[in-house]
Each structure stands twice: as C-alpha cells, then as structure tokens.
Amino acid sequence: MLLNLILVLLLLQQSVRHDPHSYSNPQQIRIEHTDLNLKVDFDKKQLHGHVTHKLKTVEGQSPTELVLDTRRLNIERCEVSTDGSNFTTAKHQLDKEDHILGSALRIALPQNVQSVRIYYHTSPEASGLQWLNPNQTADKKHPFLFSQSQAIHARSWIPTQDTPGVRFTYDAFIDVPAPLQPVMSADRHETKMLGRYRFNLEQPIPAYLLALAVGDIHFQPIGKRTGIWAEPSVVAKAAKEFEDMELMLEAVESMYGPYRWGRYDVLILPPSFPFGGMENPRMTFATPTVLAGDKSLVSLIAHEMAHSWSGNLVTNATWSDFWLNEGFTVYLERRILEKVYGKERAEMEAQIGRNILEKSLKTMKPKEQLLYIDLKGIDPDDNVTDVPYEKGFLFLLHLEKLAGRERFDAFLKGWFASHAFQSVTTPIFVAYLKKELLDKDAALANAFPLEEWINKPGLPKDIPTVVSPALGKAAGFAKGWSGNAVLAQDLPVKKWSTQEWLYFLRSLPESLPASKLKELDDAHHLTQSGNNEILAQWLEMAIRANYEPAYPRMETFLISIGRRLYVKPLYEALLKTPSGKERAKAIYAKARPGYHSITSGTIDEMMK
Ligand code: BES
Ligand code: ZN
C-alpha cells in the first residue's frame, strides 16, 4: 500500500518533471504571465520587439538560471528584474542548435528574480510562422502572416518555456501596417494608435496555444459569442457555412459543462495552412478547404471547438500524452455532430474513422501504435497519426458502451471540471479513471482491457464497432459498380452525402483501370468536384489508375493547397511509379515555395 503510494507519487512527479521536447526548467522556476510587444515587418519577414515573463520560483528551489526554448531567434539583449519594474542587463547564452528542439537560451538569474525581459527578432524562416505574398491569399491584395505553434514551434517566434506542462496568462501589444489587422488567441482591443492592437488572455494556457495572424481580415458575427474572421471575399461564405457554431457550442456545454473562454471565433486562413484546423483559444484557425458550400465538412469546427474542453482546458502535459487531447476531442466532436446533425452523421464519421485507422495500422510499426507513446528523439509533428485520434476515440467509445452513456458523460464532465486549466499525463488520467469508474465497478473493470489499450499496439479484441447503414449501402454500390453490375449513371448519388461519396470511393478496389474512372467521371464529374475531401480522394485514385484527364486538376490542387493531410497521400501515390516520380518532382518544384514548412518538411523527407 505504502509502496504503491510512493510509486504513484514518483510517477506523478516524474510526469510533471520530464518533457523531452523542452530544454526549460519549470521544475525550478515557471513563467506565470507573458507580456508581448511585437512589431510585424512584412518586408523583412520578421517580428521584432521584446517579451517580458513574470516568473514564479518553485518552493524550495533557488535557480541560478532560467532556461527558455528558442529556435532561430536572434537574441539582442536580456534583462532581469527583482521588483517587476526596474530592469538590468543579464548575462545570457544560446546553446548549440538541435535539429528538433532548437537552442536553449540560458539567462543568469539574481536571487529573488521576478521578471525577465528579452529583446529579439525572429528569422524569416521561423518554423512557426508563414509569411505569405498577396498572391497566396484569397483576395491577392495584401500580404498575410499566420502562426502555427503546435507542437513545438512557439519557440521560433517567442523565447518561452515551450512545454505543454507549463501554463501562463498573456497580454500583447502588436503593431501592424495599416490597413491590416491582427488577431490572436486572446481578447482583442483597438488602441488609439493606428495599427496598434492590444490583446489579453486571462486564462492560463501552454505555449503551443499562443497564436497570431495578420492580414486584410474582417469580422462577421454568427451568434452572440461566435463569429468569423476572414478576407473580404471569404467572410460571408464562411459565416453561412458555419452558421451552426452557436448551436454547437450550446451542445457541448449541455454535455460537458460551461465554455470557459468567453468568445469562440474562427479565422479562415489562406490555403497554404498546413492543417485542417488549430484550436487556438477563442480563435480557431481553419483551412479554407472546408468551405464546401453545404456544411458537409463542419466536423472540423466541431473538432476544434471540442478542444476548448479536451486540450485547452485539460491539456496533455507532454506530447507522449497527445491522445488525451486528440482522442478525447474526436469523441467529443462526434457527440456534438450527433446532437446537432443527428445520429446518422455521427455514425458515418465514426465508421469512416475506424476504416482509416485499420488501414494505417497495417503499415505502422508496433511501437508507433501505442496510445501512450515514447517520443524521445522524435519530432512530435511526426506523431500526428490516426492512433492518438481514432484509437483514442475507440478507447472512450469502449468505456462509454460498457459504463452506459449517463455514467460515462458524468465521468467525462467530472474529468474536465476537476482538471480545468491543468496539464495532465496518461498516468494521471489512468489513476482518475480507476478511482472514479473502474474501482467502483468490478464487472466494468474486468471487461475493459485498460493496460492493453494504453500500452499495446493494435486494437483490443471485441471492441465496439459503429455501423452506419447508409455507408453499408454505399459500399454495396462500390462493389456493384466496380463489378459491372451497376452502371455509373444508375448510382443513387443525388441522395448521397459527402460521407457516402467518400465511403463509396474508399470501398472501391485499389486497382481500378483508368477506363473505369473515366466512366465514373463522365457520369459524375469528380475531377471538377467542389468538395476538397472528395476531390483529394478522387485524385489519389486517379494517380493510382494513371487516369490522365485528372492530372491538370491534380497539379493545380497540389500547387494551390498546402494542407498536409491532402497533399501527402497524393505525392505518396505519385512516387510509386517511375513516371509518377518525375511528375511529382516537377509539380513539387512549383508548389514547394508556397508550402508551409510543416508540409514541405514532410514532403522533403518523402522526396529524398
Ligand atoms: N491540434 C490539431 C492540429 C495539430 C496537431 C497541429 C498536432 C500540430 C500538431 C487539430 O485539432 C487537429 O486535429 N486538426 C485536424 C483536423 C481534425 C478534424 C481531425 C487536421 O488538421 O487535420
Ligand atoms: Zn485536434
């Protein structure tokens, strides 16, 4: 018993202590509040100014240095203060760069230090920023800048304790050239000075949720707490597409407790944004590729919004605990979809997710298939696989089915409430799960293979499946049409949702001849599809079949869109044949300058 307790304490302590992706020393001293003062210079592609961190020394510690994470930052001067208002120059040292982690910045501390201030500027190739020329934006008139800090890129634009285990509040003054406007993951205020904006966030967040975007962006409200920021030609379309945002927010609140962040707005970025969405507090950043015109891709908004509970409120303490963010969020996302759009929609998404997961597991190494994963020496950007998302989802679905919805909902709500504004590890969650659910119900504990779920590859046997009758039918048509029993023009596509189309396409045999694709294209114009999810799937099939008529569209797609999830499979498919490889290289040469470094980093690796 005592031994057990000591073990748990040790584990907990270690979990707070060790984040292999940060050089910082929060076990000695922590940032409590950050004040940013930055000027945005589009000509030099740099942010310059200073940051002041208010520090709190951990009880019993007397640190002699503050270690901050940086990457390619130009540090001009460091200052320290013991009263928070008078600053004096302090010695600092920038360590040698590690290609994943960047460089540790060491600042010598006086006794009783209260604050440090760092004068610096970013480099044009900062990994967490993308500077866009006007022609890379929707309206092609003004330049654009956006940040993407997750997982460990905040350090490329702010010297900070860049670990999700440390949380702080922040204020910022941002200067931008008029008429451009900045937004941040914070409350926004105009000031009396032209081009100067003030921000503040009173809820403590980890560094990966620091966010900034600057462009010719305008606001259109949706509900009382919700709205859209986007370029002029995009804003109305996006507000229509996402008009259910306020309803979604109410749906989550009814299940998992109040929304704790004040407003919820969405910023629509230019198409080079490397992700579908990023859950920056108060201001989700989203790819324009979800603007399908028929709300068919709004699951992305449900997902990013859900992070306001799973991720932003209760945060993975290290990137090894990433599934606590993403698996929980996929689960919440589908519960939102069910509440707002009905059970069928949620079932379809779940079945599509299961399918994708099973496919990926086939090609992944066993150690990559673990929920609680060892990422020492691994770039956390490379752990964005279907495992934390879809296996994490199935973990929670399994629990839900065994415990029953009512009990499980109360459990989850309790988890968010009791760990609000905390960073949590897998052992912390496991301890909570045991205490609140498994220890109270022996039958449940017996039926739930906890250890296997967390620490074993693959999926446990006999776990629940979600079956969507509509998708079953779509798969039936895939069989019928590919086997020449159904004609392309006789497919009941008028009634198909995007999800049914996707499932139909994904259920087709891997090796269809180009003539068959032509048949489908002639009847349903897939090469001209305005739905990017369907289009990306179709283009991948077109490459596999060497279906020439789709190639011009594929090239435009790859050159104009930088969302990694879409472009990676297309290059992968191209690289499988010698002629495809040539084509891939030629297209990539044109596309690469427009890609974000997260996307080009991934594609560079593949092209080697
Ligand atoms: N937080 C993630 C994006 C992310 C993960 C960025 C890891 C950097 C490192 C975001 O919530 C996400 O999961 N986005 C998905 C969309 C979602 C609907 C599955 C994406 O971008 O594809
Ligand atoms: Zn997510």
XYZ file of C-alpha atoms and ligand atoms in Angstrom:
631
model
C 0.000 0.000 0.000
C 2.676 2.459 1.077
C 4.901 1.257 -1.719
C 2.064 1.787 -4.133
C 1.583 5.311 -2.882
C 5.265 6.111 -3.243
C 5.196 4.713 -6.755
C 2.226 6.831 -7.708
C 3.870 9.921 -6.233
C 7.080 9.210 -8.079
C 5.196 8.724 -11.320
C 3.234 11.925 -10.843
C 6.349 13.865 -10.010
C 8.179 12.487 -12.977
C 5.289 13.285 -15.220
C 5.498 16.936 -14.235
C 9.236 16.894 -14.417
C 10.062 15.474 -17.743
C 9.148 16.774 -21.164
C 11.762 15.530 -23.628
C 10.761 18.252 -26.104
C 11.713 21.209 -23.953
C 15.012 22.470 -22.546
C 13.237 24.621 -19.975
C 13.491 24.152 -16.199
C 9.902 24.586 -14.880
C 10.636 22.229 -12.002
C 12.654 25.173 -10.607
C 11.036 28.274 -11.964
C 7.930 28.907 -14.066
C 6.504 31.569 -16.303
C 3.233 32.834 -14.807
C 2.439 35.642 -17.183
C 3.848 36.834 -20.512
C 3.791 40.389 -21.911
C 4.494 40.565 -25.624
C 5.457 43.679 -27.527
C 5.946 42.890 -31.181
C 6.087 44.748 -34.431
C 5.180 42.907 -37.626
C 7.529 43.675 -40.504
C 6.356 42.163 -43.798
C 9.305 43.488 -45.765
C 11.868 41.755 -43.588
C 9.517 38.871 -42.800
C 10.241 39.284 -39.140
C 8.682 40.044 -35.785
C 10.762 42.242 -33.583
C 10.360 43.658 -30.122
C 10.516 42.235 -26.649
C 8.842 39.826 -24.329
C 8.612 40.090 -20.538
C 7.961 36.971 -18.499
C 6.738 37.217 -14.944
C 8.281 34.297 -13.069
C 7.428 32.220 -10.056
C 10.140 30.281 -8.298
C 9.031 26.818 -7.218
C 9.008 26.499 -3.438
C 12.283 25.268 -2.021
C 14.210 25.997 -5.237
C 16.836 28.664 -5.851
C 17.548 28.581 -9.577
C 20.603 30.403 -10.879
C 19.433 30.385 -14.462
C 16.242 30.446 -16.487
C 16.325 28.096 -19.466
C 13.997 29.007 -22.330
C 13.293 27.277 -25.623
C 14.184 29.119 -28.816
C 14.626 28.236 -32.468
C 16.489 30.526 -34.871
C 15.722 33.559 -32.729
C 18.082 36.497 -32.758
C 18.512 37.428 -29.131
C 19.580 41.038 -28.784
C 19.589 41.590 -25.039
C 18.293 40.008 -21.825
C 17.277 41.847 -18.692
C 16.131 40.785 -15.249
C 14.173 42.475 -12.517
C 13.674 41.752 -8.842
C 10.794 44.208 -8.420
C 8.972 43.855 -11.728
C 9.671 47.443 -12.849
C 13.413 48.145 -12.787
C 15.339 46.006 -15.247
C 19.089 45.455 -15.544
C 21.063 43.644 -18.195
C 21.671 39.953 -17.504
C 24.181 37.514 -18.928
C 22.784 35.076 -21.419
C 23.973 32.210 -23.556
C 22.437 30.494 -26.565
C 23.330 26.796 -26.798
C 24.100 24.908 -29.985
C 21.035 24.089 -32.070
C 19.402 20.678 -32.034
C 17.527 19.980 -35.280
C 14.318 19.005 -33.486
C 14.451 21.050 -30.295
C 16.176 24.271 -31.323
C 18.543 26.053 -28.907
C 18.336 26.518 -25.158
C 18.597 30.143 -24.068
C 20.180 30.419 -20.624
C 19.679 33.629 -18.687
C 21.602 34.177 -15.453
C 19.231 34.998 -12.592
C 19.730 37.132 -9.500
C 18.249 35.963 -6.221
C 14.577 36.857 -5.841
C 14.114 37.376 -9.545
C 10.609 38.454 -10.517
C 10.777 39.017 -14.262
C 12.966 38.640 -17.301
C 12.783 40.699 -20.469
C 14.200 39.600 -23.807
C 14.752 41.851 -26.806
C 14.797 39.812 -30.005
C 13.719 39.348 -33.578
C 12.583 36.272 -35.458
C 14.179 34.890 -38.590
C 12.337 34.885 -41.932
C 12.236 31.070 -41.933
C 10.781 30.800 -38.392
C 9.193 27.324 -38.324
C 6.100 28.573 -36.512
C 5.307 31.426 -38.892
C 4.317 31.585 -42.509
C 4.690 34.860 -44.370
C 2.527 34.957 -47.482
C 2.723 37.201 -50.523
C -0.512 38.817 -51.686
C -0.864 36.270 -54.499
C -1.061 33.452 -51.940
C -4.182 34.954 -50.347
C -7.833 34.806 -51.400
C -8.044 38.439 -52.447
C -4.474 38.803 -53.699
C -4.102 42.397 -52.481
C -2.302 42.248 -49.160
C 0.325 40.054 -47.529
C -0.649 37.662 -44.749
C 1.079 36.206 -41.717
C -0.048 33.352 -39.515
C 1.492 31.346 -36.714
C 1.183 27.611 -36.058
C 2.749 26.930 -32.671
C 1.717 23.341 -32.009
C 3.607 21.199 -31.355
C 6.978 22.911 -30.607
C 7.072 25.969 -32.842
C 6.092 28.714 -30.373
C 9.816 28.820 -29.595
C 10.515 30.044 -33.139
C 8.643 33.296 -32.510
C 8.758 33.721 -28.716
C 11.521 32.622 -26.335
C 9.457 30.679 -23.795
C 9.026 27.528 -21.729
C 7.699 25.667 -24.737
C 6.220 22.665 -22.983
C 2.501 21.926 -22.624
C 3.196 21.268 -18.932
C 3.583 24.997 -18.188
C 0.661 27.451 -18.388
C 0.589 31.222 -18.219
C -1.710 34.134 -18.984
C -0.673 36.727 -21.551
C -1.002 40.302 -22.756
C 0.277 41.656 -26.045
C 0.749 44.847 -27.985
C 1.043 44.137 -31.687
C 1.932 46.744 -34.314
C 0.885 46.056 -37.881
C 0.944 48.134 -41.053
C -2.496 49.642 -41.719
C -4.950 48.578 -43.079
C -4.002 45.082 -41.944
C -5.489 43.704 -38.754
C -4.046 41.254 -36.253
C -5.894 38.569 -34.294
C -4.539 36.400 -31.501
C -5.710 33.559 -29.285
C -6.878 36.234 -26.874
C -9.323 39.055 -26.229
C -8.761 41.881 -28.705
C -8.816 45.660 -28.218
C -8.158 48.567 -30.538
C -5.877 51.310 -29.218
C -5.662 54.986 -30.020
C -2.617 54.390 -32.183
C -3.120 53.488 -35.834
C -2.004 49.912 -36.478
C -1.512 49.114 -32.775
C -3.693 46.482 -31.107
C -3.832 45.171 -27.567
C -4.662 41.633 -26.562
C -5.123 39.830 -23.310
C -5.955 36.320 -22.237
C -6.890 35.852 -18.618
C -6.998 32.051 -18.749
C -3.621 30.324 -18.378
C -2.508 28.406 -21.489
C 0.523 26.420 -22.608
C 2.859 27.969 -25.201
C 1.541 25.859 -28.094
C -1.722 27.793 -27.891
C -0.066 31.162 -28.479
C -1.261 32.372 -31.851
C -1.098 35.393 -34.098
C -2.374 36.130 -37.582
C -2.226 39.362 -39.570
C -3.945 40.152 -42.819
C -6.709 42.051 -44.531
C -9.249 40.274 -42.380
C -12.762 41.266 -41.451
C -15.290 40.073 -38.944
C -18.838 38.813 -39.375
C -20.843 37.696 -36.331
C -22.779 34.421 -36.222
C -24.257 34.191 -32.714
C -23.733 36.227 -29.591
C -20.447 34.562 -28.739
C -19.404 33.382 -32.183
C -18.220 34.790 -35.490
C -15.899 34.559 -38.479
C -12.709 36.400 -39.343
C -11.646 36.122 -42.960
C -10.577 38.023 -46.043
C -13.359 40.142 -47.570
C -14.270 37.690 -50.347
C -14.474 34.747 -47.931
C -16.142 36.061 -44.809
C -19.821 35.827 -45.826
C -19.453 32.360 -47.330
C -17.719 31.108 -44.179
C -20.315 32.668 -41.882
C -23.022 30.818 -43.826
C -21.125 27.525 -43.845
C -20.562 27.692 -40.099
C -23.869 29.257 -39.088
C -24.481 26.399 -36.619
C -21.467 27.331 -34.484
C -23.510 28.829 -31.668
C -25.731 25.706 -31.598
C -22.656 23.506 -31.456
C -21.287 25.489 -28.544
C -24.554 25.066 -26.673
C -24.495 21.353 -27.464
C -21.059 20.854 -25.893
C -21.967 22.942 -22.866
C -25.076 20.848 -22.259
C -22.918 17.724 -22.081
C -19.578 18.757 -20.609
C -20.003 21.994 -18.677
C -19.639 25.710 -19.427
C -17.450 27.174 -22.157
C -14.679 28.862 -20.204
C -13.099 31.139 -22.813
C -15.617 33.909 -23.452
C -15.871 34.176 -27.257
C -15.449 31.470 -29.889
C -14.457 32.771 -33.313
C -12.973 31.093 -36.376
C -10.304 32.594 -38.619
C -10.254 31.314 -42.190
C -6.676 31.215 -43.408
C -5.241 31.141 -46.913
C -4.995 27.638 -48.453
C -1.360 27.054 -47.510
C -2.385 26.434 -43.882
C -0.800 23.016 -43.238
C -3.609 21.653 -41.054
C -7.360 21.370 -41.240
C -7.731 23.364 -38.083
C -5.901 24.542 -34.997
C -7.708 25.047 -31.718
C -6.176 28.376 -30.694
C -8.185 29.607 -27.680
C -11.059 31.947 -28.589
C -9.927 31.810 -32.224
C -9.761 28.528 -34.116
C -7.543 28.798 -37.189
C -9.014 26.867 -40.137
C -8.187 25.874 -43.679
C -10.440 27.318 -46.379
C -10.695 23.814 -47.884
C -13.611 23.054 -45.520
C -15.836 25.652 -47.165
C -17.748 23.104 -49.229
C -20.945 25.157 -49.554
C -23.145 22.504 -47.945
C -21.846 22.244 -44.350
C -20.590 18.770 -45.166
C -17.170 19.360 -43.624
C -18.231 21.158 -40.421
C -16.969 18.256 -38.328
C -13.714 20.200 -38.365
C -15.347 23.047 -36.453
C -16.937 20.582 -34.025
C -13.455 19.143 -33.511
C -11.601 22.398 -32.906
C -14.392 23.698 -30.689
C -14.312 20.493 -28.638
C -10.647 21.206 -27.896
C -11.888 24.111 -25.758
C -12.566 21.328 -23.235
C -10.235 18.491 -24.239
C -6.882 20.108 -24.888
C -7.198 23.753 -23.988
C -8.926 23.341 -20.621
C -7.405 19.952 -19.745
C -4.114 19.729 -21.587
C -1.700 16.941 -22.428
C 1.348 17.573 -20.239
C 3.791 16.181 -22.815
C 3.441 15.139 -26.460
C 3.507 11.499 -25.329
C 0.067 12.206 -23.873
C -1.211 13.649 -27.165
C -4.070 11.124 -27.283
C -5.547 12.843 -24.191
C -6.003 15.877 -26.429
C -6.941 14.320 -29.737
C -8.721 11.073 -28.840
C -10.957 12.886 -26.362
C -11.581 15.604 -28.920
C -12.636 13.168 -31.647
C -15.020 11.592 -29.142
C -16.500 14.999 -28.225
C -16.606 16.000 -31.897
C -18.845 13.033 -32.726
C -21.076 13.675 -29.749
C -21.524 17.256 -30.995
C -22.313 16.022 -34.512
C -24.853 13.603 -33.100
C -26.551 16.352 -31.086
C -26.633 18.958 -33.829
C -26.948 16.859 -37.013
C -28.268 13.516 -35.778
C -27.072 10.007 -35.060
C -26.577 9.023 -38.716
C -23.989 11.705 -39.339
C -22.028 10.797 -36.211
C -22.126 7.099 -37.140
C -20.814 7.806 -40.604
C -17.871 9.800 -39.258
C -17.078 7.056 -36.746
C -17.179 4.299 -39.331
C -15.002 6.293 -41.731
C -12.568 6.897 -38.874
C -12.417 3.203 -37.999
C -11.732 2.344 -41.589
C -8.897 4.819 -41.888
C -7.404 3.596 -38.619
C -7.422 -0.063 -39.643
C -5.760 0.835 -42.918
C -2.996 2.862 -41.242
C -2.327 0.260 -38.569
C -1.365 -2.163 -41.315
C 1.645 -0.067 -42.288
C 2.703 1.258 -38.862
C 5.418 -0.173 -36.646
C 4.129 -1.690 -33.368
C 5.760 0.999 -31.232
C 4.033 3.713 -33.262
C 0.666 2.142 -32.471
C 0.671 2.881 -28.744
C -1.634 5.484 -27.228
C 0.953 6.370 -24.578
C 3.908 6.697 -26.853
C 7.619 7.220 -26.284
C 8.719 10.210 -28.379
C 12.263 10.689 -27.154
C 14.324 11.799 -30.143
C 11.210 12.024 -32.299
C 9.711 15.219 -33.661
C 6.186 15.465 -32.197
C 4.952 16.685 -35.598
C 5.574 13.118 -36.745
C 3.166 11.675 -34.163
C 0.094 13.150 -35.836
C -1.180 9.714 -36.880
C -4.582 8.052 -36.736
C -3.596 6.334 -33.477
C -3.997 9.228 -30.987
C -7.128 10.334 -32.873
C -9.054 7.218 -33.820
C -7.657 4.661 -31.392
C -8.086 7.298 -28.683
C -11.702 7.726 -29.805
C -12.318 3.970 -29.645
C -10.857 3.826 -26.131
C -13.524 6.277 -24.954
C -16.273 4.694 -27.039
C -15.492 1.338 -25.456
C -15.768 2.856 -21.988
C -18.998 4.597 -22.931
C -20.556 1.353 -24.133
C -19.511 -0.543 -21.023
C -20.434 2.132 -18.489
C -23.532 3.428 -20.240
C -23.887 6.962 -21.547
C -25.268 8.573 -18.474
C -22.495 7.368 -16.219
C -19.820 7.999 -18.790
C -20.989 11.549 -19.501
C -20.897 12.362 -15.790
C -17.407 10.875 -15.609
C -16.108 12.988 -18.502
C -17.760 16.134 -17.232
C -16.122 15.472 -13.870
C -12.732 14.968 -15.532
C -12.922 18.366 -17.239
C -14.196 20.125 -14.119
C -11.650 18.607 -11.755
C -8.661 19.176 -14.055
C -9.625 22.527 -15.552
C -6.588 24.645 -16.514
C -4.251 21.796 -15.630
C -1.795 19.832 -17.727
C -2.293 16.098 -17.341
C -0.372 12.936 -18.112
C -1.607 9.486 -19.075
C -0.838 8.139 -15.566
C -2.919 10.956 -14.064
C -5.829 10.055 -16.323
C -5.474 6.352 -15.623
C -5.482 6.995 -11.869
C -8.620 9.120 -12.232
C -10.344 6.510 -14.381
C -9.626 3.823 -11.816
C -10.786 5.905 -8.906
C -13.952 7.273 -10.487
C -15.111 4.391 -12.620
C -13.225 1.091 -12.586
C -12.669 0.697 -8.836
C -16.381 1.241 -8.278
C -17.494 -1.454 -10.707
C -15.669 -4.781 -10.826
C -17.624 -6.008 -13.844
C -16.673 -2.907 -15.796
C -13.017 -3.153 -14.729
C -12.954 -6.782 -15.841
C -14.462 -6.086 -19.213
C -12.180 -3.160 -20.016
C -8.608 -4.107 -21.052
C -7.048 -0.901 -19.737
C -3.410 -1.950 -19.889
C -3.797 -3.302 -23.404
C -5.485 -0.116 -24.576
C -2.759 2.148 -23.229
C 0.423 0.175 -23.724
C -0.123 -2.369 -26.506
C -0.078 -1.950 -30.288
C -3.116 -2.601 -32.454
C -6.643 -2.776 -31.110
C -8.004 -4.993 -28.335
C -10.326 -7.780 -29.447
C -14.098 -7.464 -29.225
C -14.325 -3.733 -29.060
C -17.473 -1.926 -30.180
C -17.916 -1.110 -33.847
C -20.069 1.672 -35.136
C -22.112 0.619 -38.106
C -23.701 3.121 -40.438
C -26.391 1.538 -42.604
C -26.030 4.342 -45.151
C -22.322 3.659 -45.583
C -23.044 -0.048 -45.833
C -25.224 0.721 -48.826
C -22.564 2.950 -50.381
C -20.047 0.111 -50.038
C -22.577 -2.199 -51.696
C -22.792 0.159 -54.655
C -18.997 0.271 -54.825
C -18.993 -3.480 -55.211
C -21.841 -3.396 -57.724
C -20.354 -0.695 -59.905
C -16.766 -1.964 -59.853
C -18.065 -5.445 -60.697
C -20.017 -4.014 -63.637
C -23.371 -4.969 -62.124
C -24.450 -1.323 -61.750
C -23.965 1.462 -64.291
C -22.274 4.683 -63.185
C -25.321 6.735 -64.151
C -27.549 4.469 -62.074
C -25.734 5.163 -58.808
C -28.134 6.972 -56.424
C -25.715 9.864 -55.975
C -28.406 12.547 -55.783
C -29.139 11.347 -52.289
C -25.515 10.860 -51.266
C -23.878 12.954 -48.623
C -20.170 13.772 -48.806
C -19.561 10.955 -46.327
C -21.376 8.421 -48.526
C -19.403 9.549 -51.567
C -16.166 9.203 -49.623
C -17.058 5.778 -48.393
C -18.101 4.671 -51.858
C -14.754 5.799 -53.291
C -12.745 4.258 -50.468
C -14.575 0.954 -50.841
C -13.564 0.568 -54.476
C -10.774 -1.909 -55.287
C -7.259 -0.408 -55.118
C -6.504 -1.181 -58.742
C -9.223 0.167 -60.961
C -8.367 0.733 -64.623
C -8.420 4.284 -65.984
C -11.360 3.325 -68.194
C -13.496 2.651 -65.144
C -12.554 6.003 -63.608
C -13.486 7.682 -66.857
C -16.903 6.079 -66.686
C -17.446 7.484 -63.188
C -16.011 10.876 -64.102
C -18.169 11.197 -67.226
C -21.277 10.480 -65.204
C -20.487 12.474 -62.038
C -17.689 14.968 -62.840
C -15.474 14.073 -59.905
C -12.439 15.796 -61.377
C -14.468 19.009 -61.141
C -15.725 18.327 -57.610
C -16.014 21.434 -55.465
C -15.653 19.348 -52.334
C -11.981 19.115 -51.407
C -12.344 15.983 -49.306
C -13.926 14.108 -52.211
C -11.539 15.683 -54.684
C -8.440 14.673 -52.701
C -9.687 11.084 -52.515
C -10.532 11.049 -56.217
C -7.176 12.482 -57.264
C -5.370 9.814 -55.272
C -7.342 7.146 -57.129
C -6.683 8.898 -60.414
C -2.943 8.717 -59.788
C -3.138 5.019 -58.917
C -5.039 4.328 -62.127
C -2.917 6.692 -64.196
C -6.102 8.470 -65.253
C -4.656 11.314 -67.350
C -7.692 13.635 -67.559
C -7.441 14.311 -63.805
C -3.777 15.382 -63.887
C -4.223 19.084 -64.685
C -6.634 19.433 -61.776
C -4.266 17.482 -59.546
C -1.427 19.806 -60.421
C -3.499 22.919 -59.634
C -4.640 21.292 -56.406
C -1.102 20.496 -55.275
C 0.140 23.948 -56.175
C -2.664 25.898 -54.557
C -3.385 23.870 -51.408
C -0.874 23.173 -48.660
C -2.951 21.098 -46.253
C -0.605 18.242 -45.385
C -3.362 15.666 -44.944
C -4.361 16.200 -48.599
C -1.076 16.679 -50.363
C 0.956 13.955 -48.665
C -1.086 10.992 -49.993
C -1.007 12.463 -53.499
C 2.776 12.710 -53.580
C 2.962 9.266 -51.998
C 0.820 7.809 -54.761
C 2.837 9.598 -57.442
C 6.139 8.349 -56.039
C 5.121 4.741 -56.549
C 5.881 4.675 -60.274
C 8.925 5.984 -62.220
C 6.878 8.309 -64.444
C 4.853 9.454 -61.454
C 8.065 10.265 -59.657
C 9.153 12.588 -62.447
C 5.793 14.268 -62.364
C 5.897 14.576 -58.567
C 9.273 16.287 -58.729
C 8.170 18.715 -61.406
C 4.999 19.645 -59.532
C 6.782 19.880 -56.193
C 9.338 22.269 -57.634
C 6.478 24.641 -58.441
C 4.478 24.003 -55.280
C 7.174 23.998 -52.612
C 7.750 27.770 -52.376
C 4.103 28.173 -51.386
C 4.035 25.410 -48.780
C 4.331 25.901 -45.048
C 7.488 24.400 -43.560
C 5.447 21.661 -41.823
C 4.178 20.452 -45.177
C 7.437 20.942 -47.086
C 9.296 19.214 -44.232
C 7.139 16.120 -44.684
C 7.314 16.126 -48.486
C 11.086 16.805 -48.495
C 11.545 13.609 -46.480
C 9.498 11.621 -48.990
C 11.365 13.014 -51.984
C 14.782 12.013 -50.624
N -4.434 20.232 -32.800
C -4.643 19.641 -34.055
C -3.641 20.059 -35.102
C -2.201 19.734 -34.763
C -1.840 18.549 -34.158
C -1.196 20.620 -35.091
C -0.508 18.280 -33.855
C 0.121 20.353 -34.795
C 0.476 19.177 -34.177
C -6.052 19.926 -34.576
O -7.013 19.966 -33.584
C -6.429 18.786 -35.483
O -6.505 17.686 -35.018
N -6.662 19.075 -36.763
C -7.043 18.095 -37.758
C -8.496 18.188 -38.088
C -9.398 17.347 -37.297
C -10.820 17.489 -37.814
C -9.015 15.896 -37.201
C -6.314 18.394 -39.033
O -5.719 19.463 -39.119
O -6.369 17.604 -39.939
Zn -7.394 18.076 -32.780
